[in-house]
Protein backbone atom coordinates (compact mmCIF):
# COMPACT_ATOMS: atom_id res chain seq x y z
CA UNK A 1 0.00 0.00 0.00
CA UNK A 2 1.19 3.49 -0.76
CA UNK A 3 0.56 6.67 1.21
CA UNK A 4 0.99 10.12 -0.28
CA UNK A 5 1.86 12.59 2.46
CA UNK A 6 1.22 16.26 1.83
CA UNK A 7 4.63 17.83 2.41
CA UNK A 8 4.25 21.55 1.80
CA UNK A 9 4.42 22.65 5.46
CA UNK A 10 4.17 21.30 8.99
CA UNK A 11 4.74 17.93 10.62
CA UNK A 12 4.95 15.85 7.44
CA UNK A 13 8.17 14.02 8.41
CA UNK A 14 6.42 12.56 11.48
CA UNK A 15 3.46 11.58 9.32
CA UNK A 16 5.76 9.83 6.85
CA UNK A 17 7.45 7.87 9.64
CA UNK A 18 4.05 6.89 11.04
CA UNK A 19 2.86 5.34 7.78
CA UNK A 20 6.24 3.74 7.06
CA UNK A 21 6.07 2.08 10.49
CA UNK A 22 2.70 0.65 9.43
CA UNK A 23 4.35 -0.93 6.39
CA UNK A 24 3.25 1.60 3.79
CA UNK A 25 5.39 2.87 0.96
CA UNK A 26 5.42 6.61 1.41
CA UNK A 27 5.98 9.47 -0.99
CA UNK A 28 5.78 13.22 -0.54
CA UNK A 29 3.32 15.46 -2.32
CA UNK A 30 5.05 18.75 -3.02
CA UNK A 31 4.07 19.53 -6.59
CA UNK A 32 1.53 18.59 -9.21
CA UNK A 33 3.79 15.95 -10.79
CA UNK A 34 3.69 13.99 -7.53
CA UNK A 35 -0.01 13.34 -8.05
CA UNK A 36 0.86 11.16 -11.01
CA UNK A 37 1.88 8.43 -8.59
CA UNK A 38 -0.33 5.64 -7.40
CA UNK A 39 -1.80 6.50 -3.99
CA UNK A 40 -3.97 4.29 -1.77
CA UNK A 41 -4.13 6.85 1.02
CA UNK A 42 -3.68 10.60 1.32
CA UNK A 43 -2.26 11.84 4.64
CA UNK A 44 -2.70 15.48 5.62
CA UNK A 45 -0.32 16.41 8.44
CA UNK A 46 -0.54 18.95 11.22
CA UNK A 47 0.92 22.40 10.82
CA UNK A 48 -0.65 25.72 10.01
CA UNK A 49 -3.84 25.28 8.03
CA UNK A 50 -3.84 28.81 6.58
CA UNK A 51 -0.30 28.41 5.25
CA UNK A 52 -0.99 24.93 3.93
CA UNK A 53 -4.19 26.05 2.20
CA UNK A 54 -2.48 28.99 0.51
CA UNK A 55 0.46 26.85 -0.60
CA UNK A 56 -1.89 24.21 -2.02
CA UNK A 57 -3.53 26.89 -4.14
CA UNK A 58 -0.24 28.48 -5.23
CA UNK A 59 1.17 25.09 -6.22
CA UNK A 60 -1.91 24.09 -8.20
CA UNK A 61 -2.48 21.13 -5.89
CA UNK A 62 -5.71 22.32 -4.37
CA UNK A 63 -8.28 21.44 -7.06
CA UNK A 64 -6.83 18.05 -8.05
CA UNK A 65 -6.60 16.98 -4.42
CA UNK A 66 -10.11 18.17 -3.70
CA UNK A 67 -11.42 16.14 -6.64
CA UNK A 68 -9.63 13.01 -5.44
CA UNK A 69 -10.92 13.39 -1.89
CA UNK A 70 -14.47 14.04 -3.06
CA UNK A 71 -14.06 11.04 -5.35
CA UNK A 72 -13.49 8.70 -2.41
CA UNK A 73 -9.71 8.50 -1.94
CA UNK A 74 -9.07 7.38 1.66
CA UNK A 75 -7.81 10.33 3.70
CA UNK A 76 -6.15 10.49 7.09
CA UNK A 77 -6.08 14.08 8.35
CA UNK A 78 -4.50 15.43 11.49
CA UNK A 79 -5.11 18.77 13.17
CA UNK A 80 -4.43 21.38 10.46
CA UNK A 81 -5.34 18.67 7.95
CA UNK A 82 -8.74 18.33 9.56
CA UNK A 83 -9.22 22.10 9.41
CA UNK A 84 -8.48 21.98 5.67
CA UNK A 85 -11.21 19.37 5.20
CA UNK A 86 -13.88 20.96 7.41
CA UNK A 87 -17.00 22.38 5.89
CA UNK A 88 -17.05 25.20 8.43
CA UNK A 89 -14.48 26.90 10.66
CA UNK A 90 -16.24 28.75 13.47
CA UNK A 91 -13.58 31.35 14.13
CA UNK A 92 -12.24 31.81 10.61
CA UNK A 93 -14.10 32.83 7.45
CA UNK A 94 -11.99 30.46 5.31
CA UNK A 95 -13.28 27.22 3.93
CA UNK A 96 -10.60 25.13 2.23
CA UNK A 97 -11.58 21.73 0.81
CA UNK A 98 -14.90 21.85 2.64
CA UNK A 99 -15.50 18.15 1.96
CA UNK A 100 -15.99 16.96 5.54
CA UNK A 101 -19.32 18.04 7.05
CA UNK A 102 -17.98 18.97 10.47
CA UNK A 103 -17.58 22.34 12.15
CA UNK A 104 -14.27 23.06 13.86
CA UNK A 105 -12.88 25.86 15.98
CA UNK A 106 -9.21 26.59 15.51
CA UNK A 107 -6.80 26.75 18.45
CA UNK A 108 -9.65 25.71 20.68
CA UNK A 109 -7.73 24.23 23.54
CA UNK A 110 -6.53 27.58 24.80
CA UNK A 111 -3.15 29.11 25.50
CA UNK A 112 -2.07 27.30 28.60
CA UNK A 113 -3.43 24.06 27.31
CA UNK A 114 -1.98 24.84 23.88
CA UNK A 115 0.00 21.62 23.96
CA UNK A 116 -0.72 18.66 26.18
CA UNK A 117 -0.93 14.91 26.19
CA UNK A 118 -3.64 12.66 27.42
CA UNK A 119 -4.31 8.94 27.19
CA UNK A 120 -7.65 7.67 26.03
CA UNK A 121 -9.66 5.44 23.79
CA UNK A 122 -9.46 5.65 20.03
CA UNK A 123 -11.72 3.55 17.82
CA UNK A 124 -12.36 1.12 20.66
CA UNK A 125 -8.65 0.77 21.51
CA UNK A 126 -7.68 1.96 24.98
CA UNK A 127 -4.39 3.45 26.17
CA UNK A 128 -3.78 5.61 23.12
CA UNK A 129 -1.53 8.63 23.67
CA UNK A 130 -3.16 11.76 22.30
CA UNK A 131 -0.95 14.76 21.71
CA UNK A 132 -2.80 18.04 21.29
CA UNK A 133 -0.89 20.95 19.75
CA UNK A 134 -2.96 24.12 19.40
CA UNK A 135 -5.62 21.67 18.37
CA UNK A 136 -8.98 22.45 16.82
CA UNK A 137 -12.19 21.46 18.56
CA UNK A 138 -14.83 19.59 16.62
CA UNK A 139 -18.03 21.43 17.48
CA UNK A 140 -20.52 19.80 15.12
CA UNK A 141 -20.62 16.41 13.41
CA UNK A 142 -23.18 14.94 11.03
CA UNK A 143 -25.34 12.07 12.29
CA UNK A 144 -23.65 9.64 9.92
CA UNK A 145 -20.17 10.33 11.28
CA UNK A 146 -18.57 7.87 13.66
CA UNK A 147 -16.91 9.44 16.69
CA UNK A 148 -13.58 7.71 17.28
CA UNK A 149 -12.32 9.59 20.33
CA UNK A 150 -13.62 12.05 22.90
CA UNK A 151 -11.90 14.47 25.26
CA UNK A 152 -13.71 16.56 27.88
CA UNK A 153 -17.03 15.40 26.46
CA UNK A 154 -16.31 16.62 22.94
CA UNK A 155 -15.36 14.54 19.90
CA UNK A 156 -11.69 14.72 18.93
CA UNK A 157 -11.61 12.27 16.04
CA UNK A 158 -14.22 11.21 13.51
CA UNK A 159 -14.64 8.83 10.63
CA UNK A 160 -16.95 9.89 7.83
CA UNK A 161 -17.09 8.00 4.54
CA UNK A 162 -13.53 7.88 3.19
CA UNK A 163 -12.12 10.30 5.78
CA UNK A 164 -10.60 9.84 9.22
CA UNK A 165 -9.88 13.19 10.85
CA UNK A 166 -8.20 13.69 14.16
CA UNK A 167 -7.72 16.88 16.22
CA UNK A 168 -4.72 15.40 18.06
CA UNK A 169 -1.55 13.88 16.64
CA UNK A 170 -1.58 10.06 16.45
CA UNK A 171 1.81 10.18 14.73
CA UNK A 172 3.37 11.74 17.85
CA UNK A 173 2.04 9.15 20.29
CA UNK A 174 3.66 5.88 21.14
N1 LIG B 1 -3.40 25.67 15.12
C1 LIG B 1 -3.17 25.12 13.81
C2 LIG B 1 -4.15 25.70 12.80
O1 LIG B 1 -5.06 26.37 13.17
C3 LIG B 1 -3.27 23.62 13.84
C4 LIG B 1 -2.24 23.04 14.77
C5 LIG B 1 -1.71 21.69 14.38
O2 LIG B 1 -1.84 21.24 13.24
N2 LIG B 1 -1.04 21.06 15.31
O3 LIG B 1 -4.01 25.50 11.63
PDB file of C-alpha atoms and ligand atoms in Angstrom:
ATOM      1  CA  UNK A   1       0.000   0.000   0.000  1.00  0.00           C
ATOM      2  CA  UNK A   2       1.189   3.494  -0.764  1.00  0.00           C
ATOM      3  CA  UNK A   3       0.560   6.670   1.212  1.00  0.00           C
ATOM      4  CA  UNK A   4       0.993  10.118  -0.284  1.00  0.00           C
ATOM      5  CA  UNK A   5       1.856  12.591   2.455  1.00  0.00           C
ATOM      6  CA  UNK A   6       1.216  16.262   1.835  1.00  0.00           C
ATOM      7  CA  UNK A   7       4.631  17.826   2.410  1.00  0.00           C
ATOM      8  CA  UNK A   8       4.252  21.551   1.800  1.00  0.00           C
ATOM      9  CA  UNK A   9       4.418  22.651   5.459  1.00  0.00           C
ATOM     10  CA  UNK A  10       4.175  21.302   8.994  1.00  0.00           C
ATOM     11  CA  UNK A  11       4.745  17.928  10.619  1.00  0.00           C
ATOM     12  CA  UNK A  12       4.950  15.854   7.438  1.00  0.00           C
ATOM     13  CA  UNK A  13       8.171  14.023   8.414  1.00  0.00           C
ATOM     14  CA  UNK A  14       6.424  12.558  11.475  1.00  0.00           C
ATOM     15  CA  UNK A  15       3.458  11.578   9.324  1.00  0.00           C
ATOM     16  CA  UNK A  16       5.758   9.829   6.854  1.00  0.00           C
ATOM     17  CA  UNK A  17       7.454   7.874   9.643  1.00  0.00           C
ATOM     18  CA  UNK A  18       4.047   6.895  11.037  1.00  0.00           C
ATOM     19  CA  UNK A  19       2.857   5.337   7.783  1.00  0.00           C
ATOM     20  CA  UNK A  20       6.242   3.743   7.062  1.00  0.00           C
ATOM     21  CA  UNK A  21       6.068   2.083  10.485  1.00  0.00           C
ATOM     22  CA  UNK A  22       2.704   0.646   9.433  1.00  0.00           C
ATOM     23  CA  UNK A  23       4.350  -0.925   6.393  1.00  0.00           C
ATOM     24  CA  UNK A  24       3.250   1.605   3.794  1.00  0.00           C
ATOM     25  CA  UNK A  25       5.393   2.871   0.963  1.00  0.00           C
ATOM     26  CA  UNK A  26       5.422   6.610   1.406  1.00  0.00           C
ATOM     27  CA  UNK A  27       5.983   9.469  -0.991  1.00  0.00           C
ATOM     28  CA  UNK A  28       5.779  13.224  -0.542  1.00  0.00           C
ATOM     29  CA  UNK A  29       3.322  15.457  -2.318  1.00  0.00           C
ATOM     30  CA  UNK A  30       5.054  18.754  -3.022  1.00  0.00           C
ATOM     31  CA  UNK A  31       4.074  19.535  -6.587  1.00  0.00           C
ATOM     32  CA  UNK A  32       1.531  18.591  -9.211  1.00  0.00           C
ATOM     33  CA  UNK A  33       3.792  15.949 -10.792  1.00  0.00           C
ATOM     34  CA  UNK A  34       3.689  13.988  -7.526  1.00  0.00           C
ATOM     35  CA  UNK A  35      -0.005  13.340  -8.047  1.00  0.00           C
ATOM     36  CA  UNK A  36       0.863  11.164 -11.013  1.00  0.00           C
ATOM     37  CA  UNK A  37       1.885   8.428  -8.594  1.00  0.00           C
ATOM     38  CA  UNK A  38      -0.334   5.643  -7.401  1.00  0.00           C
ATOM     39  CA  UNK A  39      -1.800   6.496  -3.991  1.00  0.00           C
ATOM     40  CA  UNK A  40      -3.967   4.292  -1.767  1.00  0.00           C
ATOM     41  CA  UNK A  41      -4.135   6.851   1.022  1.00  0.00           C
ATOM     42  CA  UNK A  42      -3.683  10.603   1.323  1.00  0.00           C
ATOM     43  CA  UNK A  43      -2.259  11.835   4.635  1.00  0.00           C
ATOM     44  CA  UNK A  44      -2.699  15.480   5.619  1.00  0.00           C
ATOM     45  CA  UNK A  45      -0.316  16.413   8.441  1.00  0.00           C
ATOM     46  CA  UNK A  46      -0.536  18.952  11.215  1.00  0.00           C
ATOM     47  CA  UNK A  47       0.918  22.398  10.816  1.00  0.00           C
ATOM     48  CA  UNK A  48      -0.648  25.721  10.010  1.00  0.00           C
ATOM     49  CA  UNK A  49      -3.837  25.282   8.028  1.00  0.00           C
ATOM     50  CA  UNK A  50      -3.836  28.810   6.584  1.00  0.00           C
ATOM     51  CA  UNK A  51      -0.304  28.411   5.252  1.00  0.00           C
ATOM     52  CA  UNK A  52      -0.993  24.932   3.925  1.00  0.00           C
ATOM     53  CA  UNK A  53      -4.190  26.048   2.200  1.00  0.00           C
ATOM     54  CA  UNK A  54      -2.477  28.986   0.514  1.00  0.00           C
ATOM     55  CA  UNK A  55       0.462  26.846  -0.604  1.00  0.00           C
ATOM     56  CA  UNK A  56      -1.885  24.212  -2.018  1.00  0.00           C
ATOM     57  CA  UNK A  57      -3.527  26.887  -4.141  1.00  0.00           C
ATOM     58  CA  UNK A  58      -0.244  28.476  -5.234  1.00  0.00           C
ATOM     59  CA  UNK A  59       1.169  25.094  -6.222  1.00  0.00           C
ATOM     60  CA  UNK A  60      -1.913  24.086  -8.203  1.00  0.00           C
ATOM     61  CA  UNK A  61      -2.478  21.127  -5.892  1.00  0.00           C
ATOM     62  CA  UNK A  62      -5.711  22.318  -4.374  1.00  0.00           C
ATOM     63  CA  UNK A  63      -8.284  21.438  -7.058  1.00  0.00           C
ATOM     64  CA  UNK A  64      -6.827  18.050  -8.051  1.00  0.00           C
ATOM     65  CA  UNK A  65      -6.598  16.983  -4.419  1.00  0.00           C
ATOM     66  CA  UNK A  66     -10.114  18.170  -3.697  1.00  0.00           C
ATOM     67  CA  UNK A  67     -11.416  16.141  -6.635  1.00  0.00           C
ATOM     68  CA  UNK A  68      -9.630  13.011  -5.443  1.00  0.00           C
ATOM     69  CA  UNK A  69     -10.916  13.389  -1.888  1.00  0.00           C
ATOM     70  CA  UNK A  70     -14.471  14.035  -3.058  1.00  0.00           C
ATOM     71  CA  UNK A  71     -14.061  11.036  -5.353  1.00  0.00           C
ATOM     72  CA  UNK A  72     -13.494   8.695  -2.415  1.00  0.00           C
ATOM     73  CA  UNK A  73      -9.713   8.501  -1.944  1.00  0.00           C
ATOM     74  CA  UNK A  74      -9.071   7.377   1.663  1.00  0.00           C
ATOM     75  CA  UNK A  75      -7.810  10.329   3.698  1.00  0.00           C
ATOM     76  CA  UNK A  76      -6.155  10.488   7.089  1.00  0.00           C
ATOM     77  CA  UNK A  77      -6.078  14.075   8.354  1.00  0.00           C
ATOM     78  CA  UNK A  78      -4.505  15.429  11.493  1.00  0.00           C
ATOM     79  CA  UNK A  79      -5.107  18.769  13.167  1.00  0.00           C
ATOM     80  CA  UNK A  80      -4.433  21.380  10.461  1.00  0.00           C
ATOM     81  CA  UNK A  81      -5.338  18.668   7.949  1.00  0.00           C
ATOM     82  CA  UNK A  82      -8.741  18.326   9.556  1.00  0.00           C
ATOM     83  CA  UNK A  83      -9.217  22.103   9.412  1.00  0.00           C
ATOM     84  CA  UNK A  84      -8.476  21.983   5.667  1.00  0.00           C
ATOM     85  CA  UNK A  85     -11.206  19.373   5.198  1.00  0.00           C
ATOM     86  CA  UNK A  86     -13.877  20.956   7.406  1.00  0.00           C
ATOM     87  CA  UNK A  87     -16.999  22.381   5.892  1.00  0.00           C
ATOM     88  CA  UNK A  88     -17.049  25.203   8.433  1.00  0.00           C
ATOM     89  CA  UNK A  89     -14.480  26.904  10.659  1.00  0.00           C
ATOM     90  CA  UNK A  90     -16.242  28.754  13.465  1.00  0.00           C
ATOM     91  CA  UNK A  91     -13.582  31.354  14.127  1.00  0.00           C
ATOM     92  CA  UNK A  92     -12.237  31.808  10.614  1.00  0.00           C
ATOM     93  CA  UNK A  93     -14.104  32.826   7.455  1.00  0.00           C
ATOM     94  CA  UNK A  94     -11.992  30.457   5.310  1.00  0.00           C
ATOM     95  CA  UNK A  95     -13.275  27.216   3.934  1.00  0.00           C
ATOM     96  CA  UNK A  96     -10.602  25.129   2.233  1.00  0.00           C
ATOM     97  CA  UNK A  97     -11.583  21.735   0.807  1.00  0.00           C
ATOM     98  CA  UNK A  98     -14.904  21.846   2.644  1.00  0.00           C
ATOM     99  CA  UNK A  99     -15.501  18.150   1.957  1.00  0.00           C
ATOM    100  CA  UNK A 100     -15.988  16.963   5.538  1.00  0.00           C
ATOM    101  CA  UNK A 101     -19.318  18.037   7.054  1.00  0.00           C
ATOM    102  CA  UNK A 102     -17.976  18.965  10.470  1.00  0.00           C
ATOM    103  CA  UNK A 103     -17.584  22.336  12.149  1.00  0.00           C
ATOM    104  CA  UNK A 104     -14.274  23.056  13.855  1.00  0.00           C
ATOM    105  CA  UNK A 105     -12.881  25.861  15.980  1.00  0.00           C
ATOM    106  CA  UNK A 106      -9.208  26.585  15.508  1.00  0.00           C
ATOM    107  CA  UNK A 107      -6.798  26.749  18.453  1.00  0.00           C
ATOM    108  CA  UNK A 108      -9.651  25.711  20.679  1.00  0.00           C
ATOM    109  CA  UNK A 109      -7.734  24.227  23.544  1.00  0.00           C
ATOM    110  CA  UNK A 110      -6.533  27.579  24.804  1.00  0.00           C
ATOM    111  CA  UNK A 111      -3.150  29.109  25.501  1.00  0.00           C
ATOM    112  CA  UNK A 112      -2.068  27.298  28.603  1.00  0.00           C
ATOM    113  CA  UNK A 113      -3.431  24.056  27.312  1.00  0.00           C
ATOM    114  CA  UNK A 114      -1.978  24.837  23.876  1.00  0.00           C
ATOM    115  CA  UNK A 115       0.002  21.617  23.955  1.00  0.00           C
ATOM    116  CA  UNK A 116      -0.716  18.663  26.180  1.00  0.00           C
ATOM    117  CA  UNK A 117      -0.925  14.909  26.195  1.00  0.00           C
ATOM    118  CA  UNK A 118      -3.637  12.662  27.423  1.00  0.00           C
ATOM    119  CA  UNK A 119      -4.312   8.942  27.186  1.00  0.00           C
ATOM    120  CA  UNK A 120      -7.655   7.666  26.029  1.00  0.00           C
ATOM    121  CA  UNK A 121      -9.664   5.436  23.791  1.00  0.00           C
ATOM    122  CA  UNK A 122      -9.464   5.650  20.026  1.00  0.00           C
ATOM    123  CA  UNK A 123     -11.717   3.546  17.818  1.00  0.00           C
ATOM    124  CA  UNK A 124     -12.356   1.115  20.657  1.00  0.00           C
ATOM    125  CA  UNK A 125      -8.652   0.773  21.508  1.00  0.00           C
ATOM    126  CA  UNK A 126      -7.679   1.956  24.983  1.00  0.00           C
ATOM    127  CA  UNK A 127      -4.394   3.453  26.174  1.00  0.00           C
ATOM    128  CA  UNK A 128      -3.776   5.607  23.122  1.00  0.00           C
ATOM    129  CA  UNK A 129      -1.529   8.632  23.670  1.00  0.00           C
ATOM    130  CA  UNK A 130      -3.163  11.757  22.305  1.00  0.00           C
ATOM    131  CA  UNK A 131      -0.951  14.759  21.713  1.00  0.00           C
ATOM    132  CA  UNK A 132      -2.801  18.043  21.289  1.00  0.00           C
ATOM    133  CA  UNK A 133      -0.892  20.949  19.753  1.00  0.00           C
ATOM    134  CA  UNK A 134      -2.965  24.117  19.399  1.00  0.00           C
ATOM    135  CA  UNK A 135      -5.624  21.674  18.367  1.00  0.00           C
ATOM    136  CA  UNK A 136      -8.981  22.450  16.821  1.00  0.00           C
ATOM    137  CA  UNK A 137     -12.192  21.460  18.561  1.00  0.00           C
ATOM    138  CA  UNK A 138     -14.830  19.586  16.619  1.00  0.00           C
ATOM    139  CA  UNK A 139     -18.032  21.433  17.476  1.00  0.00           C
ATOM    140  CA  UNK A 140     -20.521  19.798  15.120  1.00  0.00           C
ATOM    141  CA  UNK A 141     -20.616  16.406  13.415  1.00  0.00           C
ATOM    142  CA  UNK A 142     -23.177  14.937  11.026  1.00  0.00           C
ATOM    143  CA  UNK A 143     -25.344  12.071  12.287  1.00  0.00           C
ATOM    144  CA  UNK A 144     -23.652   9.637   9.918  1.00  0.00           C
ATOM    145  CA  UNK A 145     -20.168  10.328  11.284  1.00  0.00           C
ATOM    146  CA  UNK A 146     -18.570   7.873  13.658  1.00  0.00           C
ATOM    147  CA  UNK A 147     -16.910   9.442  16.690  1.00  0.00           C
ATOM    148  CA  UNK A 148     -13.577   7.708  17.281  1.00  0.00           C
ATOM    149  CA  UNK A 149     -12.325   9.594  20.332  1.00  0.00           C
ATOM    150  CA  UNK A 150     -13.622  12.050  22.904  1.00  0.00           C
ATOM    151  CA  UNK A 151     -11.896  14.472  25.260  1.00  0.00           C
ATOM    152  CA  UNK A 152     -13.709  16.557  27.877  1.00  0.00           C
ATOM    153  CA  UNK A 153     -17.034  15.401  26.462  1.00  0.00           C
ATOM    154  CA  UNK A 154     -16.307  16.623  22.941  1.00  0.00           C
ATOM    155  CA  UNK A 155     -15.363  14.541  19.901  1.00  0.00           C
ATOM    156  CA  UNK A 156     -11.692  14.720  18.929  1.00  0.00           C
ATOM    157  CA  UNK A 157     -11.614  12.265  16.038  1.00  0.00           C
ATOM    158  CA  UNK A 158     -14.220  11.214  13.510  1.00  0.00           C
ATOM    159  CA  UNK A 159     -14.641   8.832  10.630  1.00  0.00           C
ATOM    160  CA  UNK A 160     -16.945   9.886   7.832  1.00  0.00           C
ATOM    161  CA  UNK A 161     -17.090   8.002   4.539  1.00  0.00           C
ATOM    162  CA  UNK A 162     -13.529   7.879   3.190  1.00  0.00           C
ATOM    163  CA  UNK A 163     -12.116  10.295   5.781  1.00  0.00           C
ATOM    164  CA  UNK A 164     -10.596   9.842   9.221  1.00  0.00           C
ATOM    165  CA  UNK A 165      -9.880  13.194  10.853  1.00  0.00           C
ATOM    166  CA  UNK A 166      -8.199  13.694  14.162  1.00  0.00           C
ATOM    167  CA  UNK A 167      -7.724  16.880  16.216  1.00  0.00           C
ATOM    168  CA  UNK A 168      -4.723  15.397  18.055  1.00  0.00           C
ATOM    169  CA  UNK A 169      -1.555  13.878  16.642  1.00  0.00           C
ATOM    170  CA  UNK A 170      -1.576  10.056  16.452  1.00  0.00           C
ATOM    171  CA  UNK A 171       1.807  10.183  14.735  1.00  0.00           C
ATOM    172  CA  UNK A 172       3.375  11.744  17.852  1.00  0.00           C
ATOM    173  CA  UNK A 173       2.044   9.152  20.291  1.00  0.00           C
ATOM    174  CA  UNK A 174       3.663   5.876  21.144  1.00  0.00           C
TER     175      UNK A 174
HETATM  176  N1  LIG B   1      -3.398  25.670  15.125  1.00  0.00           N
HETATM  177  C1  LIG B   1      -3.174  25.120  13.807  1.00  0.00           C
HETATM  178  C2  LIG B   1      -4.147  25.702  12.801  1.00  0.00           C
HETATM  179  O1  LIG B   1      -5.057  26.371  13.165  1.00  0.00           O
HETATM  180  C3  LIG B   1      -3.265  23.621  13.837  1.00  0.00           C
HETATM  181  C4  LIG B   1      -2.237  23.035  14.775  1.00  0.00           C
HETATM  182  C5  LIG B   1      -1.713  21.694  14.378  1.00  0.00           C
HETATM  183  O2  LIG B   1      -1.843  21.244  13.236  1.00  0.00           O
HETATM  184  N2  LIG B   1      -1.039  21.064  15.311  1.00  0.00           N
HETATM  185  O3  LIG B   1      -4.011  25.497  11.625  1.00  0.00           O
END
